[in-house]
Amino acid sequence: MSTNLQSSPICKLLLLFILQCIITTTTVAQAPAPAPSGPTNITKILEKAGQFTTLIRLFKLTQVGDQINTQLNNSNQGMTVFAPTDNAFSALKSGTLNSLSDQQKVQLLQFHVLPQYLTTSQFQTISNPLRTQAGDSASNKFPLNITSSGNQVNVTTGVMDTTVSNTLYTDGSLAVYQVDQVLLPMSMFGPQSPAPAPAPAKKKKSGADDDTPATDDSSPSADASGAVGFGGHVRGLIVGSVGVILFIALICL
């Protein structure tokens, strides 16, 4: 009886239906989720590339990452980012980042961002120094010089030199290039200007005034005290003489 059930068309259709359900369920479970679509996000790009945890942390701490994303998604100008690796930050002198103020950390990260989209081939024709998001490109401020020779792109700040070691991302609007050293701007890491010399001390005028002892204004001068004493004696004599004369006159009368 079991043989008849297995060979019946109804059983075969039922078995085929169950098998098809199992295959469909397995296929759906194994299918990867579609990549999330949305605006360009520098943090997600660096997370996907790996070895940029320090840069990501600084982008979040200073909100420079948000500034990059906002500008990318609200402008057609494009941007170029030089991304130092974790090893690049580890190679800095101990305590370097902690010694920077919040404003200096922002400027340091902005120094790694160009407000224009540049391909590696365009590096051959650009005019130096390039202006970064940090601002003033004067020689003692935030100058960034890029030269290209063959397949090698050199980056110079006046404090350090490095090369672009890899292209992490490019989409016609944003270019992200890996660098193996942190780009250090002149204004924060260059030689410090010498402190101005102190003003010379004022010299005392030479002359008799220097040796003249101070005069106590509260005490009367010798001439004044003498005049006062002499006048008092004279008045006393006059008053006394007048009194004697009046006394003699009364007696005589």
PDB file of C-alpha atoms in Angstrom:
ATOM      1  CA  MET A   1       0.000   0.000   0.000  1.00  0.00           C
ATOM      2  CA  SER A   2       2.915   2.335   0.713  1.00  0.00           C
ATOM      3  CA  THR A   3       4.304   1.599  -2.771  1.00  0.00           C
ATOM      4  CA  ASN A   4       1.033   2.702  -4.361  1.00  0.00           C
ATOM      5  CA  LEU A   5       1.046   5.975  -2.384  1.00  0.00           C
ATOM      6  CA  GLN A   6       4.621   6.809  -3.428  1.00  0.00           C
ATOM      7  CA  SER A   7       3.874   6.150  -7.118  1.00  0.00           C
ATOM      8  CA  SER A   8       0.609   8.103  -7.222  1.00  0.00           C
ATOM      9  CA  PRO A   9       0.670  11.457  -9.102  1.00  0.00           C
ATOM     10  CA  ILE A  10      -0.706  13.327  -6.094  1.00  0.00           C
ATOM     11  CA  CYS A  11       2.172  12.193  -3.889  1.00  0.00           C
ATOM     12  CA  LYS A  12       4.720  13.130  -6.530  1.00  0.00           C
ATOM     13  CA  LEU A  13       3.254  16.621  -6.914  1.00  0.00           C
ATOM     14  CA  LEU A  14       3.192  17.067  -3.154  1.00  0.00           C
ATOM     15  CA  LEU A  15       6.836  16.028  -2.838  1.00  0.00           C
ATOM     16  CA  LEU A  16       7.871  18.365  -5.658  1.00  0.00           C
ATOM     17  CA  PHE A  17       6.009  21.262  -4.000  1.00  0.00           C
ATOM     18  CA  ILE A  18       7.702  20.664  -0.646  1.00  0.00           C
ATOM     19  CA  LEU A  19      11.137  20.392  -2.310  1.00  0.00           C
ATOM     20  CA  GLN A  20      10.587  23.636  -4.204  1.00  0.00           C
ATOM     21  CA  CYS A  21       9.646  25.479  -1.006  1.00  0.00           C
ATOM     22  CA  ILE A  22      12.802  24.254   0.720  1.00  0.00           C
ATOM     23  CA  ILE A  23      15.024  25.402  -2.177  1.00  0.00           C
ATOM     24  CA  THR A  24      13.348  28.803  -2.391  1.00  0.00           C
ATOM     25  CA  THR A  25      13.638  29.407   1.358  1.00  0.00           C
ATOM     26  CA  THR A  26      17.323  28.469   1.400  1.00  0.00           C
ATOM     27  CA  THR A  27      18.112  30.694  -1.565  1.00  0.00           C
ATOM     28  CA  VAL A  28      16.388  33.706  -0.030  1.00  0.00           C
ATOM     29  CA  ALA A  29      18.181  33.228   3.314  1.00  0.00           C
ATOM     30  CA  GLN A  30      21.594  33.119   1.639  1.00  0.00           C
ATOM     31  CA  ALA A  31      21.084  36.145  -0.636  1.00  0.00           C
ATOM     32  CA  PRO A  32      23.126  39.201   0.557  1.00  0.00           C
ATOM     33  CA  ALA A  33      21.248  42.325   1.577  1.00  0.00           C
ATOM     34  CA  PRO A  34      21.368  45.104  -1.023  1.00  0.00           C
ATOM     35  CA  ALA A  35      23.951  47.825  -0.389  1.00  0.00           C
ATOM     36  CA  PRO A  36      22.384  50.869   1.295  1.00  0.00           C
ATOM     37  CA  SER A  37      21.895  53.713  -1.115  1.00  0.00           C
ATOM     38  CA  GLY A  38      22.262  57.310  -0.008  1.00  0.00           C
ATOM     39  CA  PRO A  39      24.506  60.374  -0.028  1.00  0.00           C
ATOM     40  CA  THR A  40      28.285  60.098  -0.035  1.00  0.00           C
ATOM     41  CA  ASN A  41      29.707  59.491   3.444  1.00  0.00           C
ATOM     42  CA  ILE A  42      33.455  59.830   4.074  1.00  0.00           C
ATOM     43  CA  THR A  43      33.273  57.831   7.303  1.00  0.00           C
ATOM     44  CA  LYS A  44      31.693  54.798   5.599  1.00  0.00           C
ATOM     45  CA  ILE A  45      34.291  54.952   2.824  1.00  0.00           C
ATOM     46  CA  LEU A  46      37.138  54.881   5.348  1.00  0.00           C
ATOM     47  CA  GLU A  47      35.464  52.132   7.401  1.00  0.00           C
ATOM     48  CA  LYS A  48      35.198  49.956   4.304  1.00  0.00           C
ATOM     49  CA  ALA A  49      38.861  50.573   3.422  1.00  0.00           C
ATOM     50  CA  GLY A  50      40.074  49.640   6.939  1.00  0.00           C
ATOM     51  CA  GLN A  51      43.183  50.853   8.849  1.00  0.00           C
ATOM     52  CA  PHE A  52      41.783  54.369   9.322  1.00  0.00           C
ATOM     53  CA  THR A  53      40.262  54.149  12.816  1.00  0.00           C
ATOM     54  CA  THR A  54      42.239  57.118  14.198  1.00  0.00           C
ATOM     55  CA  LEU A  55      41.255  59.367  11.302  1.00  0.00           C
ATOM     56  CA  ILE A  56      37.612  58.305  11.634  1.00  0.00           C
ATOM     57  CA  ARG A  57      37.686  59.052  15.374  1.00  0.00           C
ATOM     58  CA  LEU A  58      39.152  62.511  14.753  1.00  0.00           C
ATOM     59  CA  PHE A  59      36.626  63.212  11.994  1.00  0.00           C
ATOM     60  CA  LYS A  60      33.822  62.451  14.441  1.00  0.00           C
ATOM     61  CA  LEU A  61      35.432  64.302  17.368  1.00  0.00           C
ATOM     62  CA  THR A  62      35.974  67.518  15.408  1.00  0.00           C
ATOM     63  CA  GLN A  63      32.870  67.113  13.188  1.00  0.00           C
ATOM     64  CA  VAL A  64      35.074  67.664  10.138  1.00  0.00           C
ATOM     65  CA  GLY A  65      33.634  64.444   8.703  1.00  0.00           C
ATOM     66  CA  ASP A  66      30.137  65.931   8.860  1.00  0.00           C
ATOM     67  CA  GLN A  67      31.399  69.105   7.196  1.00  0.00           C
ATOM     68  CA  ILE A  68      32.852  67.063   4.330  1.00  0.00           C
ATOM     69  CA  ASN A  69      29.623  65.101   3.855  1.00  0.00           C
ATOM     70  CA  THR A  70      27.501  68.262   3.939  1.00  0.00           C
ATOM     71  CA  GLN A  71      29.658  70.048   1.399  1.00  0.00           C
ATOM     72  CA  LEU A  72      29.788  67.017  -0.891  1.00  0.00           C
ATOM     73  CA  ASN A  73      26.031  66.619  -0.948  1.00  0.00           C
ATOM     74  CA  ASN A  74      25.233  70.316  -1.309  1.00  0.00           C
ATOM     75  CA  SER A  75      27.834  71.411  -3.859  1.00  0.00           C
ATOM     76  CA  ASN A  76      28.993  70.414  -7.323  1.00  0.00           C
ATOM     77  CA  GLN A  77      32.570  71.513  -6.699  1.00  0.00           C
ATOM     78  CA  GLY A  78      33.786  68.173  -5.341  1.00  0.00           C
ATOM     79  CA  MET A  79      36.528  67.423  -2.814  1.00  0.00           C
ATOM     80  CA  THR A  80      39.835  65.601  -2.443  1.00  0.00           C
ATOM     81  CA  VAL A  81      40.832  63.965   0.862  1.00  0.00           C
ATOM     82  CA  PHE A  82      44.286  62.713   1.863  1.00  0.00           C
ATOM     83  CA  ALA A  83      43.753  59.959   4.427  1.00  0.00           C
ATOM     84  CA  PRO A  84      46.648  59.071   6.793  1.00  0.00           C
ATOM     85  CA  THR A  85      46.631  55.475   7.997  1.00  0.00           C
ATOM     86  CA  ASP A  86      46.625  54.364  11.627  1.00  0.00           C
ATOM     87  CA  ASN A  87      50.367  53.655  11.289  1.00  0.00           C
ATOM     88  CA  ALA A  88      50.891  57.235  10.116  1.00  0.00           C
ATOM     89  CA  PHE A  89      49.318  58.602  13.295  1.00  0.00           C
ATOM     90  CA  SER A  90      51.256  56.091  15.418  1.00  0.00           C
ATOM     91  CA  ALA A  91      54.503  57.389  13.907  1.00  0.00           C
ATOM     92  CA  LEU A  92      53.893  60.879  15.287  1.00  0.00           C
ATOM     93  CA  LYS A  93      55.894  61.976  18.310  1.00  0.00           C
ATOM     94  CA  SER A  94      54.229  60.814  21.505  1.00  0.00           C
ATOM     95  CA  GLY A  95      51.663  63.303  22.779  1.00  0.00           C
ATOM     96  CA  THR A  96      51.485  65.271  19.526  1.00  0.00           C
ATOM     97  CA  LEU A  97      47.705  65.088  19.125  1.00  0.00           C
ATOM     98  CA  ASN A  98      47.035  65.687  22.824  1.00  0.00           C
ATOM     99  CA  SER A  99      49.149  68.839  22.720  1.00  0.00           C
ATOM    100  CA  LEU A 100      46.870  70.415  20.115  1.00  0.00           C
ATOM    101  CA  SER A 101      43.905  72.591  21.026  1.00  0.00           C
ATOM    102  CA  ASP A 102      40.456  71.749  19.643  1.00  0.00           C
ATOM    103  CA  GLN A 103      40.828  74.445  17.005  1.00  0.00           C
ATOM    104  CA  GLN A 104      44.255  73.120  15.964  1.00  0.00           C
ATOM    105  CA  LYS A 105      42.851  69.594  15.593  1.00  0.00           C
ATOM    106  CA  VAL A 106      40.181  70.959  13.261  1.00  0.00           C
ATOM    107  CA  GLN A 107      42.802  72.833  11.239  1.00  0.00           C
ATOM    108  CA  LEU A 108      45.033  69.743  11.074  1.00  0.00           C
ATOM    109  CA  LEU A 109      42.219  67.665   9.567  1.00  0.00           C
ATOM    110  CA  GLN A 110      41.096  70.448   7.240  1.00  0.00           C
ATOM    111  CA  PHE A 111      44.678  70.611   5.986  1.00  0.00           C
ATOM    112  CA  HIS A 112      44.094  67.118   4.540  1.00  0.00           C
ATOM    113  CA  VAL A 113      41.086  68.267   2.496  1.00  0.00           C
ATOM    114  CA  LEU A 114      41.097  70.142  -0.821  1.00  0.00           C
ATOM    115  CA  PRO A 115      37.894  71.972  -1.810  1.00  0.00           C
ATOM    116  CA  GLN A 116      38.044  70.518  -5.325  1.00  0.00           C
ATOM    117  CA  TYR A 117      37.982  67.126  -6.977  1.00  0.00           C
ATOM    118  CA  LEU A 118      41.386  66.115  -8.383  1.00  0.00           C
ATOM    119  CA  THR A 119      42.358  62.956 -10.227  1.00  0.00           C
ATOM    120  CA  THR A 120      45.930  61.644 -10.134  1.00  0.00           C
ATOM    121  CA  SER A 121      46.470  62.882 -13.695  1.00  0.00           C
ATOM    122  CA  GLN A 122      45.406  66.400 -12.694  1.00  0.00           C
ATOM    123  CA  PHE A 123      48.180  66.507 -10.108  1.00  0.00           C
ATOM    124  CA  GLN A 124      50.597  67.009 -13.009  1.00  0.00           C
ATOM    125  CA  THR A 125      49.110  70.370 -14.020  1.00  0.00           C
ATOM    126  CA  ILE A 126      48.023  72.027 -10.764  1.00  0.00           C
ATOM    127  CA  SER A 127      49.513  75.270  -9.450  1.00  0.00           C
ATOM    128  CA  ASN A 128      51.266  75.174  -6.078  1.00  0.00           C
ATOM    129  CA  PRO A 129      50.777  75.867  -3.257  1.00  0.00           C
ATOM    130  CA  LEU A 130      47.298  74.398  -3.127  1.00  0.00           C
ATOM    131  CA  ARG A 131      44.683  75.933  -0.881  1.00  0.00           C
ATOM    132  CA  THR A 132      43.212  73.465   1.607  1.00  0.00           C
ATOM    133  CA  GLN A 133      40.152  73.696   3.810  1.00  0.00           C
ATOM    134  CA  ALA A 134      42.484  74.971   6.563  1.00  0.00           C
ATOM    135  CA  GLY A 135      42.777  78.297   4.744  1.00  0.00           C
ATOM    136  CA  ASP A 136      45.803  80.551   4.215  1.00  0.00           C
ATOM    137  CA  SER A 137      48.307  78.891   1.878  1.00  0.00           C
ATOM    138  CA  ALA A 138      51.132  81.349   2.675  1.00  0.00           C
ATOM    139  CA  SER A 139      54.577  79.829   3.169  1.00  0.00           C
ATOM    140  CA  ASN A 140      54.419  80.045   6.965  1.00  0.00           C
ATOM    141  CA  LYS A 141      50.756  79.048   7.323  1.00  0.00           C
ATOM    142  CA  PHE A 142      49.137  76.127   5.476  1.00  0.00           C
ATOM    143  CA  PRO A 143      51.021  75.579   2.190  1.00  0.00           C
ATOM    144  CA  LEU A 144      50.449  72.231   0.452  1.00  0.00           C
ATOM    145  CA  ASN A 145      52.539  71.385  -2.608  1.00  0.00           C
ATOM    146  CA  ILE A 146      51.824  68.406  -4.843  1.00  0.00           C
ATOM    147  CA  THR A 147      53.993  67.220  -7.721  1.00  0.00           C
ATOM    148  CA  SER A 148      53.591  64.199  -9.951  1.00  0.00           C
ATOM    149  CA  SER A 149      56.296  62.208 -11.696  1.00  0.00           C
ATOM    150  CA  GLY A 150      55.096  59.228 -13.664  1.00  0.00           C
ATOM    151  CA  ASN A 151      52.882  57.184 -11.360  1.00  0.00           C
ATOM    152  CA  GLN A 152      54.247  58.771  -8.188  1.00  0.00           C
ATOM    153  CA  VAL A 153      52.456  61.683  -6.505  1.00  0.00           C
ATOM    154  CA  ASN A 154      54.556  63.619  -3.982  1.00  0.00           C
ATOM    155  CA  VAL A 155      53.040  65.717  -1.210  1.00  0.00           C
ATOM    156  CA  THR A 156      55.090  68.390   0.602  1.00  0.00           C
ATOM    157  CA  THR A 157      54.107  70.746   3.422  1.00  0.00           C
ATOM    158  CA  GLY A 158      57.443  72.406   4.222  1.00  0.00           C
ATOM    159  CA  VAL A 159      57.700  70.257   7.356  1.00  0.00           C
ATOM    160  CA  MET A 160      57.460  66.749   5.877  1.00  0.00           C
ATOM    161  CA  ASP A 161      57.313  64.896   2.547  1.00  0.00           C
ATOM    162  CA  THR A 162      55.254  61.844   1.638  1.00  0.00           C
ATOM    163  CA  THR A 163      53.675  60.133  -1.356  1.00  0.00           C
ATOM    164  CA  VAL A 164      50.183  58.983  -2.304  1.00  0.00           C
ATOM    165  CA  SER A 165      50.342  55.220  -1.812  1.00  0.00           C
ATOM    166  CA  ASN A 166      46.834  54.223  -2.893  1.00  0.00           C
ATOM    167  CA  THR A 167      43.550  55.477  -4.333  1.00  0.00           C
ATOM    168  CA  LEU A 168      40.849  54.477  -1.859  1.00  0.00           C
ATOM    169  CA  TYR A 169      37.813  55.968  -3.569  1.00  0.00           C
ATOM    170  CA  THR A 170      36.822  58.092  -6.545  1.00  0.00           C
ATOM    171  CA  ASP A 171      33.419  58.819  -8.046  1.00  0.00           C
ATOM    172  CA  GLY A 172      33.878  62.030 -10.025  1.00  0.00           C
ATOM    173  CA  SER A 173      32.879  64.123  -7.018  1.00  0.00           C
ATOM    174  CA  LEU A 174      35.062  62.792  -4.186  1.00  0.00           C
ATOM    175  CA  ALA A 175      38.588  61.428  -4.361  1.00  0.00           C
ATOM    176  CA  VAL A 176      40.175  59.787  -1.310  1.00  0.00           C
ATOM    177  CA  TYR A 177      43.911  59.043  -1.420  1.00  0.00           C
ATOM    178  CA  GLN A 178      45.904  57.093   1.160  1.00  0.00           C
ATOM    179  CA  VAL A 179      49.051  58.707   2.544  1.00  0.00           C
ATOM    180  CA  ASP A 180      51.451  57.006   4.943  1.00  0.00           C
ATOM    181  CA  GLN A 181      52.333  60.136   6.912  1.00  0.00           C
ATOM    182  CA  VAL A 182      50.200  62.757   8.619  1.00  0.00           C
ATOM    183  CA  LEU A 183      50.388  66.053   6.720  1.00  0.00           C
ATOM    184  CA  LEU A 184      51.880  68.560   9.172  1.00  0.00           C
ATOM    185  CA  PRO A 185      51.289  72.261   8.396  1.00  0.00           C
ATOM    186  CA  MET A 186      53.958  74.914   8.869  1.00  0.00           C
ATOM    187  CA  SER A 187      51.873  77.065  11.215  1.00  0.00           C
ATOM    188  CA  MET A 188      51.734  74.330  13.865  1.00  0.00           C
ATOM    189  CA  PHE A 189      54.834  72.203  13.305  1.00  0.00           C
ATOM    190  CA  GLY A 190      57.283  74.491  11.512  1.00  0.00           C
ATOM    191  CA  PRO A 191      60.147  76.390  13.167  1.00  0.00           C
ATOM    192  CA  GLN A 192      58.852  78.960  15.605  1.00  0.00           C
ATOM    193  CA  SER A 193      59.698  82.632  15.075  1.00  0.00           C
ATOM    194  CA  PRO A 194      62.199  83.950  17.660  1.00  0.00           C
ATOM    195  CA  ALA A 195      60.696  85.963  20.473  1.00  0.00           C
ATOM    196  CA  PRO A 196      61.216  89.735  20.130  1.00  0.00           C
ATOM    197  CA  ALA A 197      64.153  91.135  22.099  1.00  0.00           C
ATOM    198  CA  PRO A 198      63.151  92.914  25.318  1.00  0.00           C
ATOM    199  CA  ALA A 199      63.174  96.715  25.213  1.00  0.00           C
ATOM    200  CA  PRO A 200      66.343  98.253  26.722  1.00  0.00           C
ATOM    201  CA  ALA A 201      65.977  99.598  30.244  1.00  0.00           C
ATOM    202  CA  LYS A 202      65.683 103.371  30.511  1.00  0.00           C
ATOM    203  CA  LYS A 203      68.861 105.020  31.798  1.00  0.00           C
ATOM    204  CA  LYS A 204      68.725 107.642  34.557  1.00  0.00           C
ATOM    205  CA  LYS A 205      69.699 111.137  33.564  1.00  0.00           C
ATOM    206  CA  SER A 206      73.075 112.150  34.933  1.00  0.00           C
ATOM    207  CA  GLY A 207      73.399 115.547  36.684  1.00  0.00           C
ATOM    208  CA  ALA A 208      73.078 117.383  39.920  1.00  0.00           C
ATOM    209  CA  ASP A 209      69.495 116.306  40.307  1.00  0.00           C
ATOM    210  CA  ASP A 210      70.587 112.706  40.925  1.00  0.00           C
ATOM    211  CA  ASP A 211      72.601 113.677  44.001  1.00  0.00           C
ATOM    212  CA  THR A 212      70.122 116.169  45.378  1.00  0.00           C
ATOM    213  CA  PRO A 213      68.489 114.766  48.483  1.00  0.00           C
ATOM    214  CA  ALA A 214      64.739 114.748  48.619  1.00  0.00           C
ATOM    215  CA  THR A 215      63.187 117.698  50.366  1.00  0.00           C
ATOM    216  CA  ASP A 216      60.557 117.219  53.002  1.00  0.00           C
ATOM    217  CA  ASP A 217      57.815 119.685  52.048  1.00  0.00           C
ATOM    218  CA  SER A 218      56.167 119.273  55.428  1.00  0.00           C
ATOM    219  CA  SER A 219      59.039 120.972  57.283  1.00  0.00           C
ATOM    220  CA  PRO A 220      59.490 124.764  56.912  1.00  0.00           C
ATOM    221  CA  SER A 221      62.601 126.069  55.210  1.00  0.00           C
ATOM    222  CA  ALA A 222      65.359 127.715  57.235  1.00  0.00           C
ATOM    223  CA  ASP A 223      64.534 131.189  55.905  1.00  0.00           C
ATOM    224  CA  ALA A 224      60.864 130.847  56.622  1.00  0.00           C
ATOM    225  CA  SER A 225      61.353 129.594  60.162  1.00  0.00           C
ATOM    226  CA  GLY A 226      63.836 132.399  60.881  1.00  0.00           C
ATOM    227  CA  ALA A 227      61.476 135.061  59.645  1.00  0.00           C
ATOM    228  CA  VAL A 228      58.672 133.720  61.738  1.00  0.00           C
ATOM    229  CA  GLY A 229      60.849 133.686  64.889  1.00  0.00           C
ATOM    230  CA  PHE A 230      62.233 137.213  64.358  1.00  0.00           C
ATOM    231  CA  GLY A 231      58.800 138.718  63.677  1.00  0.00           C
ATOM    232  CA  GLY A 232      57.440 137.241  66.889  1.00  0.00           C
ATOM    233  CA  HIS A 233      60.189 138.890  68.983  1.00  0.00           C
ATOM    234  CA  VAL A 234      59.622 142.288  67.366  1.00  0.00           C
ATOM    235  CA  ARG A 235      55.911 142.241  68.004  1.00  0.00           C
ATOM    236  CA  GLY A 236      56.521 141.299  71.624  1.00  0.00           C
ATOM    237  CA  LEU A 237      58.951 144.214  72.153  1.00  0.00           C
ATOM    238  CA  ILE A 238      56.567 146.737  70.578  1.00  0.00           C
ATOM    239  CA  VAL A 239      53.625 145.612  72.681  1.00  0.00           C
ATOM    240  CA  GLY A 240      55.748 145.688  75.829  1.00  0.00           C
ATOM    241  CA  SER A 241      57.116 149.210  75.087  1.00  0.00           C
ATOM    242  CA  VAL A 242      53.641 150.610  74.447  1.00  0.00           C
ATOM    243  CA  GLY A 243      52.448 149.181  77.753  1.00  0.00           C
ATOM    244  CA  VAL A 244      55.347 150.808  79.702  1.00  0.00           C
ATOM    245  CA  ILE A 245      54.721 154.202  78.058  1.00  0.00           C
ATOM    246  CA  LEU A 246      51.013 154.112  78.922  1.00  0.00           C
ATOM    247  CA  PHE A 247      51.795 153.129  82.493  1.00  0.00           C
ATOM    248  CA  ILE A 248      54.263 156.086  82.947  1.00  0.00           C
ATOM    249  CA  ALA A 249      51.792 158.471  81.390  1.00  0.00           C
ATOM    250  CA  LEU A 250      49.046 157.454  83.849  1.00  0.00           C
ATOM    251  CA  ILE A 251      51.393 157.959  86.799  1.00  0.00           C
ATOM    252  CA  CYS A 252      52.426 161.401  85.600  1.00  0.00           C
ATOM    253  CA  LEU A 253      48.827 162.514  85.206  1.00  0.00           C
TER     254      LEU A 253
END
